[in-house]
Amino acid sequence: MAERVRKLFGSVPCRLQVAALPWRMNGKGVEILLITSRDTGRWVLPKGWPEAREPLSEAAAREAVEEAGLTGTISHIEAGRYFYAKGLASGEEVPCEVLVFPLKVDAMADKWKERHERERRWVGAPEAAGMVKEPDLGRIIARFSADPAAFAA
């Protein structure tokens, strides 16, 4: 396995992140909440590093609270996973695998930890799939929005 990772990504091992896929239903179907990244301002999901012994889905729910002020019901069923290169402050890029967990949003806080650093926006699922940079993440959003009940918590 380690050799396969090296062939795919070079000598730097892949790191694991988790993301919440915040969603709700409206009269037209599924809406997805995207946030801007702090560094480039591109549209992303709330994501980050799991903490020691923290269940991965719970880590994704925590990131949604910290980065977007969202609470709700997190699914323990992964909607998918994608890879990307995370730029570090040092200028180095680290390959990351991101596990995506749907979060049915119940409430949005007016004040949250990163409110001055990020914008958040509800958009239809097809639009959200096109707004994210990673094609694999766009496919995860499209597949999830076609049948959100399949990922019920």
mmCIF file of C-alpha atoms in Angstrom:
data_model
loop_
_atom_site.group_PDB
_atom_site.id
_atom_site.type_symbol
_atom_site.label_atom_id
_atom_site.label_comp_id
_atom_site.label_asym_id
_atom_site.label_seq_id
_atom_site.Cartn_x
_atom_site.Cartn_y
_atom_site.Cartn_z
ATOM 1 C CA MET A 1 0.000 0.000 0.000
ATOM 2 C CA ALA A 2 2.754 2.465 0.937
ATOM 3 C CA GLU A 3 4.475 1.797 -2.405
ATOM 4 C CA ARG A 4 1.221 2.504 -4.280
ATOM 5 C CA VAL A 5 0.849 5.824 -2.429
ATOM 6 C CA ARG A 6 4.449 6.758 -3.299
ATOM 7 C CA LYS A 7 3.808 5.997 -6.975
ATOM 8 C CA LEU A 8 0.659 8.140 -6.925
ATOM 9 C CA PHE A 9 1.954 11.049 -4.852
ATOM 10 C CA GLY A 10 5.742 10.807 -4.654
ATOM 11 C CA SER A 11 7.656 10.321 -1.426
ATOM 12 C CA VAL A 12 5.406 12.398 0.828
ATOM 13 C CA PRO A 13 2.780 10.174 2.499
ATOM 14 C CA CYS A 14 -0.880 11.017 2.037
ATOM 15 C CA ARG A 15 -2.605 12.593 5.059
ATOM 16 C CA LEU A 16 -6.223 12.059 6.069
ATOM 17 C CA GLN A 17 -8.762 14.877 6.371
ATOM 18 C CA VAL A 18 -12.519 14.865 6.877
ATOM 19 C CA ALA A 19 -15.172 17.143 5.433
ATOM 20 C CA ALA A 20 -18.800 17.866 6.172
ATOM 21 C CA LEU A 21 -21.188 18.071 3.216
ATOM 22 C CA PRO A 22 -23.778 20.515 4.625
ATOM 23 C CA TRP A 23 -27.183 20.127 2.990
ATOM 24 C CA ARG A 24 -30.863 20.949 3.294
ATOM 25 C CA MET A 25 -33.982 20.507 1.193
ATOM 26 C CA ASN A 26 -35.870 23.372 -0.389
ATOM 27 C CA GLY A 27 -38.824 23.405 -2.787
ATOM 28 C CA LYS A 28 -36.540 22.687 -5.747
ATOM 29 C CA GLY A 29 -34.422 19.915 -4.205
ATOM 30 C CA VAL A 30 -31.121 19.640 -2.379
ATOM 31 C CA GLU A 31 -29.100 22.731 -1.488
ATOM 32 C CA ILE A 32 -25.458 22.550 -0.450
ATOM 33 C CA LEU A 33 -23.670 25.079 1.747
ATOM 34 C CA LEU A 34 -20.174 25.977 0.533
ATOM 35 C CA ILE A 35 -17.641 28.168 2.308
ATOM 36 C CA THR A 36 -14.617 30.041 1.058
ATOM 37 C CA SER A 37 -11.137 28.841 1.916
ATOM 38 C CA ARG A 38 -9.127 31.206 4.084
ATOM 39 C CA ASP A 39 -6.126 31.382 1.771
ATOM 40 C CA THR A 40 -7.404 31.465 -1.837
ATOM 41 C CA GLY A 41 -11.099 32.274 -1.385
ATOM 42 C CA ARG A 42 -12.156 29.298 -3.521
ATOM 43 C CA TRP A 43 -15.355 27.422 -2.683
ATOM 44 C CA VAL A 44 -14.861 24.375 -0.442
ATOM 45 C CA LEU A 45 -16.572 22.223 2.161
ATOM 46 C CA PRO A 46 -15.787 22.662 5.865
ATOM 47 C CA LYS A 47 -12.884 20.253 6.389
ATOM 48 C CA GLY A 48 -9.896 19.586 8.554
ATOM 49 C CA TRP A 49 -7.808 17.146 10.535
ATOM 50 C CA PRO A 50 -9.393 14.567 12.846
ATOM 51 C CA GLU A 51 -8.183 14.764 16.436
ATOM 52 C CA ALA A 52 -6.886 11.779 18.441
ATOM 53 C CA ARG A 53 -9.450 8.981 18.791
ATOM 54 C CA GLU A 54 -12.213 11.236 17.438
ATOM 55 C CA PRO A 55 -14.707 9.363 15.220
ATOM 56 C CA LEU A 56 -14.216 10.630 11.655
ATOM 57 C CA SER A 57 -17.827 11.693 11.152
ATOM 58 C CA GLU A 58 -17.754 13.613 14.450
ATOM 59 C CA ALA A 59 -14.562 15.367 13.354
ATOM 60 C CA ALA A 60 -16.381 16.459 10.181
ATOM 61 C CA ALA A 61 -19.289 17.794 12.274
ATOM 62 C CA ARG A 62 -16.816 19.724 14.472
ATOM 63 C CA GLU A 63 -15.233 21.317 11.405
ATOM 64 C CA ALA A 64 -18.697 22.442 10.228
ATOM 65 C CA VAL A 65 -19.249 24.207 13.564
ATOM 66 C CA GLU A 66 -15.809 25.850 13.602
ATOM 67 C CA GLU A 67 -15.592 26.904 9.954
ATOM 68 C CA ALA A 68 -19.238 27.616 9.090
ATOM 69 C CA GLY A 69 -21.262 27.817 12.319
ATOM 70 C CA LEU A 70 -23.402 24.837 11.322
ATOM 71 C CA THR A 71 -25.066 22.236 13.492
ATOM 72 C CA GLY A 72 -27.206 19.311 12.493
ATOM 73 C CA THR A 73 -27.238 15.572 12.035
ATOM 74 C CA ILE A 74 -24.025 14.066 10.698
ATOM 75 C CA SER A 75 -24.203 10.826 8.751
ATOM 76 C CA HIS A 76 -21.848 8.050 9.739
ATOM 77 C CA ILE A 77 -22.026 6.859 6.129
ATOM 78 C CA GLU A 78 -19.304 8.355 3.974
ATOM 79 C CA ALA A 79 -20.628 10.011 0.788
ATOM 80 C CA GLY A 80 -17.271 9.554 -0.911
ATOM 81 C CA ARG A 81 -13.625 10.555 -0.824
ATOM 82 C CA TYR A 82 -11.339 12.660 -2.961
ATOM 83 C CA PHE A 83 -7.677 13.657 -3.123
ATOM 84 C CA TYR A 84 -6.106 17.102 -3.327
ATOM 85 C CA ALA A 85 -2.796 18.825 -2.616
ATOM 86 C CA LYS A 86 -2.965 21.018 0.496
ATOM 87 C CA GLY A 87 -0.647 24.006 0.426
ATOM 88 C CA LEU A 88 1.127 24.589 3.736
ATOM 89 C CA ALA A 89 2.396 27.908 5.094
ATOM 90 C CA SER A 90 5.939 26.707 4.307
ATOM 91 C CA GLY A 91 5.044 26.566 0.610
ATOM 92 C CA GLU A 92 5.171 22.773 0.638
ATOM 93 C CA GLU A 93 2.223 20.793 -0.725
ATOM 94 C CA VAL A 94 0.974 17.721 1.124
ATOM 95 C CA PRO A 95 -1.237 15.134 -0.608
ATOM 96 C CA CYS A 96 -4.493 14.631 1.311
ATOM 97 C CA GLU A 97 -7.318 12.132 1.103
ATOM 98 C CA VAL A 98 -10.608 13.668 2.266
ATOM 99 C CA LEU A 99 -13.520 11.572 3.555
ATOM 100 C CA VAL A 100 -16.850 13.381 3.064
ATOM 101 C CA PHE A 101 -19.747 12.962 5.517
ATOM 102 C CA PRO A 102 -23.197 14.491 4.819
ATOM 103 C CA LEU A 103 -24.473 16.910 7.461
ATOM 104 C CA LYS A 104 -28.202 17.671 7.419
ATOM 105 C CA VAL A 105 -28.165 21.249 8.704
ATOM 106 C CA ASP A 106 -30.586 22.126 11.502
ATOM 107 C CA ALA A 107 -29.196 25.524 12.525
ATOM 108 C CA MET A 108 -26.766 28.224 11.379
ATOM 109 C CA ALA A 109 -25.092 30.396 14.000
ATOM 110 C CA ASP A 110 -24.852 34.160 13.474
ATOM 111 C CA LYS A 111 -21.492 34.099 15.283
ATOM 112 C CA TRP A 112 -18.910 31.346 14.944
ATOM 113 C CA LYS A 113 -15.162 30.887 15.262
ATOM 114 C CA GLU A 114 -14.107 31.673 11.657
ATOM 115 C CA ARG A 115 -16.900 34.087 10.644
ATOM 116 C CA HIS A 116 -14.463 36.912 9.854
ATOM 117 C CA GLU A 117 -12.316 34.661 7.655
ATOM 118 C CA ARG A 118 -14.893 32.929 5.452
ATOM 119 C CA GLU A 119 -18.014 33.510 3.396
ATOM 120 C CA ARG A 120 -20.763 30.890 3.321
ATOM 121 C CA ARG A 121 -23.378 30.386 0.606
ATOM 122 C CA TRP A 122 -26.322 28.042 0.004
ATOM 123 C CA VAL A 123 -26.530 26.922 -3.630
ATOM 124 C CA GLY A 124 -28.349 24.247 -5.595
ATOM 125 C CA ALA A 125 -26.480 20.951 -5.811
ATOM 126 C CA PRO A 126 -25.645 21.212 -9.551
ATOM 127 C CA GLU A 127 -24.221 24.700 -9.007
ATOM 128 C CA ALA A 128 -22.234 23.526 -5.948
ATOM 129 C CA ALA A 129 -20.764 20.634 -7.944
ATOM 130 C CA GLY A 130 -19.503 23.148 -10.514
ATOM 131 C CA MET A 131 -18.178 25.666 -7.982
ATOM 132 C CA VAL A 132 -15.679 23.337 -6.290
ATOM 133 C CA LYS A 133 -12.226 22.992 -7.817
ATOM 134 C CA GLU A 134 -11.836 19.226 -7.392
ATOM 135 C CA PRO A 135 -13.757 17.246 -10.068
ATOM 136 C CA ASP A 136 -14.041 14.216 -7.756
ATOM 137 C CA LEU A 137 -15.677 16.377 -5.082
ATOM 138 C CA GLY A 138 -18.106 17.706 -7.690
ATOM 139 C CA ARG A 139 -19.061 14.111 -8.522
ATOM 140 C CA ILE A 140 -19.549 13.301 -4.817
ATOM 141 C CA ILE A 141 -21.905 16.280 -4.460
ATOM 142 C CA ALA A 142 -23.868 15.255 -7.581
ATOM 143 C CA ARG A 143 -24.138 11.601 -6.506
ATOM 144 C CA PHE A 144 -25.185 12.558 -2.963
ATOM 145 C CA SER A 145 -27.824 15.063 -4.086
ATOM 146 C CA ALA A 146 -29.442 12.488 -6.388
ATOM 147 C CA ASP A 147 -30.374 10.360 -3.345
ATOM 148 C CA PRO A 148 -29.630 11.955 0.050
ATOM 149 C CA ALA A 149 -31.784 9.356 1.831
ATOM 150 C CA ALA A 150 -29.166 6.717 0.988
ATOM 151 C CA PHE A 151 -26.809 8.481 3.394
ATOM 152 C CA ALA A 152 -29.246 9.055 6.265
ATOM 153 C CA ALA A 153 -27.622 9.116 9.688
#
